[in-house]
Short mmCIF file of C-alpha atoms in Angstrom, two decimals:
data_model
loop_
_atom_site.label_atom_id
_atom_site.label_comp_id
_atom_site.label_asym_id
_atom_site.label_seq_id
_atom_site.Cartn_x
_atom_site.Cartn_y
_atom_site.Cartn_z
CA MET A 1495 -18.01 60.43 -8.09
CA SER A 1496 -20.71 58.24 -9.46
CA LEU A 1497 -19.92 55.14 -10.57
CA HIS A 1498 -22.12 52.32 -11.95
CA ALA A 1499 -22.38 49.13 -9.62
CA ALA A 1500 -21.88 45.39 -10.77
CA LYS A 1501 -22.87 42.47 -8.90
CA LYS A 1502 -20.30 40.26 -7.45
CA LEU A 1503 -20.59 36.88 -5.90
CA SER A 1504 -19.51 36.47 -2.49
CA ASP A 1505 -16.13 35.40 -1.64
CA ASN A 1506 -17.10 32.94 0.80
CA PRO A 1507 -17.26 29.83 -1.15
CA THR A 1508 -19.86 28.32 1.03
CA ASP A 1509 -22.23 31.20 0.38
CA GLN A 1510 -22.58 31.48 -3.06
CA GLN A 1511 -26.13 32.16 -3.31
CA LYS A 1512 -25.71 35.96 -1.36
CA THR A 1513 -24.72 38.86 -3.77
CA ASP A 1514 -23.68 42.31 -3.27
CA TYR A 1515 -23.17 45.40 -5.47
CA SER A 1516 -19.72 46.98 -5.42
CA PRO A 1517 -18.82 49.57 -7.81
CA VAL A 1518 -17.03 49.14 -11.02
CA LEU A 1519 -13.70 51.22 -10.53
CA VAL A 1520 -11.58 50.40 -13.63
CA ASN A 1521 -13.64 49.32 -16.68
CA LEU A 1522 -12.15 48.24 -20.42
CA GLU A 1523 -14.61 48.09 -23.29
CA ALA A 1524 -12.97 46.75 -26.68
CA VAL A 1525 -9.66 48.17 -25.74
CA HIS A 1526 -6.91 48.09 -28.33
CA LYS A 1527 -3.06 48.86 -28.27
CA VAL A 1528 -0.75 49.73 -31.29
CA TYR A 1529 2.50 50.82 -30.87
CA GLN A 1530 4.01 53.49 -33.46
CA THR A 1531 6.60 50.49 -34.45
CA GLY A 1532 3.16 48.84 -35.62
CA THR A 1533 3.05 45.91 -32.92
CA ILE A 1534 -0.49 45.24 -31.66
CA ALA A 1535 0.01 44.91 -27.93
CA LEU A 1536 -3.47 44.61 -26.90
CA HIS A 1537 -6.71 43.31 -29.00
CA ASP A 1538 -10.03 43.51 -27.96
CA VAL A 1539 -9.52 43.60 -23.89
CA ASN A 1540 -12.69 43.79 -21.98
CA LEU A 1541 -12.55 43.51 -18.07
CA GLN A 1542 -14.46 45.14 -15.19
CA ILE A 1543 -12.71 45.47 -11.68
CA THR A 1544 -15.05 46.32 -8.53
CA GLN A 1545 -14.46 47.97 -5.68
CA GLY A 1546 -12.42 45.25 -3.05
CA GLU A 1547 -11.65 42.90 -5.55
CA PHE A 1548 -7.71 41.68 -6.23
CA ILE A 1549 -6.94 40.59 -9.41
CA SER A 1550 -3.74 39.36 -10.92
CA PHE A 1551 -3.14 38.98 -14.35
CA VAL A 1552 -1.00 36.22 -15.76
CA GLY A 1553 0.34 35.20 -18.88
CA PRO A 1554 3.74 35.10 -21.48
CA SER A 1555 5.60 37.26 -21.70
CA GLY A 1556 4.86 40.28 -24.11
CA CYS A 1557 1.24 39.53 -23.81
CA GLY A 1558 0.73 42.95 -22.77
CA LYS A 1559 0.38 42.41 -18.99
CA SER A 1560 2.50 45.28 -18.16
CA THR A 1561 0.80 47.36 -20.79
CA VAL A 1562 -2.90 47.22 -19.46
CA LEU A 1563 -1.38 47.82 -15.68
CA ARG A 1564 0.11 51.19 -17.36
CA MET A 1565 -2.64 52.24 -19.17
CA ILE A 1566 -5.04 52.18 -16.18
CA ALA A 1567 -2.11 53.63 -14.27
CA GLY A 1568 -2.59 56.36 -16.88
CA LEU A 1569 0.93 56.19 -18.12
CA GLY A 1570 -0.26 55.13 -21.88
CA GLU A 1571 -3.80 55.44 -23.61
CA PRO A 1572 -5.28 52.66 -25.44
CA SER A 1573 -5.53 53.21 -29.47
CA SER A 1574 -9.03 52.40 -29.33
CA GLY A 1575 -11.83 51.36 -27.22
CA LYS A 1576 -13.15 52.63 -23.90
CA LEU A 1577 -11.29 52.71 -20.39
CA GLU A 1578 -12.53 54.59 -17.09
CA VAL A 1579 -10.78 54.47 -14.09
CA LEU A 1580 -12.66 55.60 -10.93
CA GLY A 1581 -15.44 57.14 -13.18
CA THR A 1582 -13.19 59.12 -15.03
CA THR A 1583 -10.03 58.79 -17.37
CA ALA A 1584 -7.10 57.14 -16.24
CA LYS A 1585 -5.00 60.11 -16.10
CA ARG A 1586 -7.17 62.42 -14.06
CA ALA A 1587 -7.43 59.67 -11.61
CA ARG A 1588 -4.02 59.18 -11.02
CA GLU A 1589 -2.58 63.08 -11.36
CA GLU A 1590 -5.52 65.14 -10.47
CA ASN A 1591 -7.40 62.97 -7.86
CA ASN A 1592 -4.20 61.10 -6.49
CA GLU A 1593 -6.42 57.68 -6.12
CA VAL A 1594 -3.90 55.28 -7.85
CA ALA A 1595 -0.74 54.42 -7.12
CA PHE A 1596 1.89 52.16 -8.81
CA VAL A 1597 4.68 49.67 -7.78
CA PHE A 1598 7.31 48.48 -9.96
CA GLN A 1599 9.25 45.75 -9.88
CA ASP A 1600 12.18 47.65 -9.07
CA ALA A 1601 11.77 49.66 -6.05
CA THR A 1602 12.70 52.78 -7.28
CA LEU A 1603 13.87 54.38 -4.43
CA LEU A 1604 16.02 57.90 -4.20
CA PRO A 1605 19.08 56.58 -3.23
CA TRP A 1606 20.25 60.05 -1.40
CA ARG A 1607 16.99 59.80 0.87
CA SER A 1608 16.28 57.99 3.89
CA VAL A 1609 13.68 55.27 4.08
CA LEU A 1610 11.20 57.94 5.86
CA ASP A 1611 12.03 60.52 3.16
CA ASN A 1612 11.18 58.28 0.18
CA VAL A 1613 8.28 57.82 1.71
CA VAL A 1614 7.06 61.02 2.23
CA LEU A 1615 8.10 62.28 -1.39
CA PRO A 1616 4.25 61.78 -3.09
CA LEU A 1617 3.22 64.08 -0.06
CA GLU A 1618 5.56 66.59 -0.51
CA LEU A 1619 5.01 67.00 -3.95
CA ARG A 1620 0.91 67.38 -3.19
CA GLY A 1621 1.99 70.08 -0.60
CA VAL A 1622 0.92 68.03 2.26
CA PRO A 1623 2.07 70.13 5.26
CA LYS A 1624 5.06 68.80 6.92
CA GLN A 1625 3.92 67.44 10.27
CA ASP A 1626 0.99 65.51 8.44
CA GLN A 1627 3.52 64.05 6.04
CA GLN A 1628 5.82 62.50 8.79
CA ARG A 1629 2.77 61.20 10.91
CA GLU A 1630 1.33 59.40 7.63
CA ALA A 1631 4.86 58.08 7.13
CA MET A 1632 4.92 56.79 10.31
CA ARG A 1633 1.76 55.02 10.34
CA VAL A 1634 2.80 53.11 6.85
CA LEU A 1635 6.05 52.33 7.58
CA GLU A 1636 4.98 50.42 10.98
CA MET A 1637 2.10 48.88 8.33
CA VAL A 1638 5.19 46.89 6.64
CA GLY A 1639 7.34 46.82 9.49
CA LEU A 1640 9.94 49.34 8.77
CA LYS A 1641 9.66 52.05 11.67
CA ASP A 1642 12.65 51.01 13.24
CA HIS A 1643 14.48 52.03 10.00
CA VAL A 1644 13.54 55.41 9.05
CA LYS A 1645 16.75 56.67 8.88
CA ALA A 1646 18.21 54.04 6.96
CA LEU A 1647 19.58 54.70 3.40
CA PRO A 1648 18.60 52.75 0.37
CA ARG A 1649 21.79 50.97 0.06
CA GLN A 1650 21.50 49.69 3.75
CA LEU A 1651 18.59 47.89 2.83
CA SER A 1652 17.99 44.22 1.91
CA GLY A 1653 15.78 43.39 -1.46
CA GLY A 1654 13.00 42.52 0.88
CA MET A 1655 13.21 45.57 2.72
CA LYS A 1656 13.45 48.36 -0.21
CA MET A 1657 9.96 46.75 -1.52
CA ARG A 1658 8.20 47.64 1.95
CA VAL A 1659 9.46 51.04 1.37
CA SER A 1660 8.22 51.08 -2.16
CA ILE A 1661 4.83 49.79 -0.91
CA ALA A 1662 4.62 52.41 1.69
CA ARG A 1663 5.47 55.31 -0.60
CA ALA A 1664 2.61 54.02 -2.36
CA LEU A 1665 -0.08 53.81 0.82
CA ALA A 1666 1.18 57.07 2.06
CA ALA A 1667 -1.22 59.03 -0.54
CA LYS A 1668 -3.90 56.70 0.45
CA PRO A 1669 -4.67 55.19 -2.91
CA LYS A 1670 -8.38 53.65 -3.66
CA LEU A 1671 -6.24 51.80 -6.51
CA LEU A 1672 -3.10 49.84 -5.92
CA LEU A 1673 -1.37 48.51 -9.27
CA MET A 1674 2.02 46.46 -8.67
CA ASP A 1675 3.85 45.22 -11.61
CA GLU A 1676 5.68 41.71 -10.53
CA PRO A 1677 6.84 43.46 -7.18
CA PHE A 1678 8.13 40.47 -5.82
CA ALA A 1679 9.93 38.63 -9.10
CA ALA A 1680 13.50 39.21 -7.90
CA LEU A 1681 13.22 38.11 -3.97
CA ASP A 1682 14.04 34.83 -3.00
CA GLU A 1683 10.75 32.46 -2.25
CA ILE A 1684 10.66 32.68 1.98
CA THR A 1685 10.56 36.41 1.51
CA ARG A 1686 8.40 36.52 -1.56
CA GLN A 1687 5.68 34.37 0.45
CA ASN A 1688 6.14 36.29 3.88
CA LEU A 1689 5.65 39.94 1.72
CA GLN A 1690 2.58 37.79 0.21
CA ASN A 1691 1.25 37.40 3.43
CA GLU A 1692 1.86 41.40 4.56
CA LEU A 1693 0.31 42.60 1.46
CA LEU A 1694 -2.77 40.84 1.77
CA ASN A 1695 -2.91 42.05 5.20
CA ILE A 1696 -2.43 45.74 3.67
CA TRP A 1697 -5.25 44.99 1.15
CA LYS A 1698 -7.66 43.94 3.58
CA GLN A 1699 -6.72 46.80 6.30
CA GLU A 1700 -6.87 49.69 3.89
CA GLY A 1701 -9.87 48.50 1.83
CA LEU A 1702 -7.65 48.82 -1.38
CA THR A 1703 -8.76 47.26 -4.87
CA VAL A 1704 -5.58 45.76 -6.37
CA LEU A 1705 -4.40 44.52 -9.63
CA PHE A 1706 -1.10 42.72 -9.93
CA VAL A 1707 1.22 41.28 -12.50
CA THR A 1708 2.91 37.81 -11.91
CA HIS A 1709 4.32 34.81 -14.06
CA ASN A 1710 3.99 33.00 -10.92
CA VAL A 1711 0.56 30.94 -10.88
CA PHE A 1712 0.92 30.04 -7.48
CA GLU A 1713 1.14 33.50 -6.13
CA ALA A 1714 -1.76 34.43 -8.27
CA VAL A 1715 -3.85 32.06 -6.35
CA PHE A 1716 -2.71 32.55 -3.24
CA LEU A 1717 -3.47 36.30 -3.44
CA SER A 1718 -6.57 36.85 -5.85
CA THR A 1719 -9.86 37.18 -5.82
CA ARG A 1720 -9.94 36.69 -9.39
CA ILE A 1721 -7.13 35.64 -12.00
CA ALA A 1722 -7.01 37.41 -15.73
CA VAL A 1723 -5.29 34.85 -17.98
CA MET A 1724 -4.01 36.69 -20.97
CA THR A 1725 -3.12 35.27 -24.28
CA PRO A 1726 0.22 35.64 -26.35
CA ARG A 1727 0.23 38.63 -28.39
CA PRO A 1728 -1.75 40.40 -29.12
CA GLY A 1729 -2.85 40.29 -26.07
CA LYS A 1730 -6.35 39.51 -24.88
CA ILE A 1731 -8.10 38.05 -21.82
CA ALA A 1732 -8.49 34.39 -22.64
CA THR A 1733 -10.41 33.22 -19.07
CA MET A 1734 -11.06 35.03 -15.77
CA ILE A 1735 -10.65 32.35 -13.19
CA ASP A 1736 -12.50 32.86 -9.95
CA VAL A 1737 -10.19 31.91 -6.68
CA PRO A 1738 -13.22 30.88 -4.53
CA MET A 1739 -11.05 30.72 -1.36
CA PRO A 1740 -11.76 32.44 2.09
CA TYR A 1741 -9.20 35.11 3.70
CA PRO A 1742 -7.31 35.15 5.76
CA ARG A 1743 -5.60 33.19 3.78
CA LYS A 1744 -2.65 30.73 5.75
CA GLU A 1745 0.20 29.34 4.67
CA THR A 1746 -1.32 25.74 5.25
CA LEU A 1747 -3.83 26.60 1.97
CA ARG A 1748 -0.49 26.05 -0.34
CA THR A 1749 -1.06 22.51 0.39
CA THR A 1750 -4.25 22.11 -0.33
CA HIS A 1751 -6.08 20.13 -3.33
CA GLN A 1752 -8.27 23.09 -3.43
CA PHE A 1753 -5.25 25.23 -4.00
CA SER A 1754 -3.38 22.75 -6.33
CA ASP A 1755 -6.61 22.39 -8.38
CA ILE A 1756 -6.95 26.13 -9.21
CA ALA A 1757 -3.56 26.26 -9.78
CA ALA A 1758 -3.56 23.47 -12.33
CA GLU A 1759 -6.81 25.12 -13.68
CA VAL A 1760 -4.74 28.52 -14.41
CA SER A 1761 -1.63 26.52 -16.09
CA SER A 1762 -4.25 24.69 -18.50
CA ALA A 1763 -5.50 27.90 -19.26
CA LEU A 1764 -2.18 29.77 -20.02
CA VAL A 1765 -0.92 26.45 -22.68
CA HIS A 1766 -4.50 26.86 -24.58
#
């Protein structure tokens, strides 16, 4: 697969003079989305996302954050404009190449299947041999801290554990691009912060590119390499805000002046 390259600043804020070249995994050019009702959901969205980034989308309700994510996932098409994912169409990247995984706000687990059987589902659908299914499922379940709960049914799990299963199921297919639509919105703050830390570890360990929708400015700042701030409907990207703080990100980062300043910048962009 031939992907064009884009110049990207180093993630290290003390080393801004160094640059590297990473392939562009997602490219949106002048993307518009108009629904059959006549509602203009998106207007002139332009964005390039390079390999290894963690991009969060923030904006008011109804601004099109989830619409952007769903189109990148191949679950909808632009009304006009150009959208490329991993060098091909979004639908092909997800359905034929199995390179895109989606984690929804609800864990969407099958209630009659165990944790293990939920995680192996995408591998079953791809016809992966059963032994390989089990091995990969156990690998990702250990990664999310659920290797001792493989026989449990969804009704026996907490909200945070269900979301871990959903993330493990997405990771089992070994995607290059992980799309997450407010996955932690319904969780309590302690569970939410724990999962944020786990997600960053998984992102680095698996070499993923993550696109993450959230209404929580502080969550976006803690997780992201860049933040896309969207305007009210019709949605477009008002500004891209860099988060020049090195990884790994520790809990103490949340109390620093730099963290507060970036959060204030994002909040200010949301109201202008």
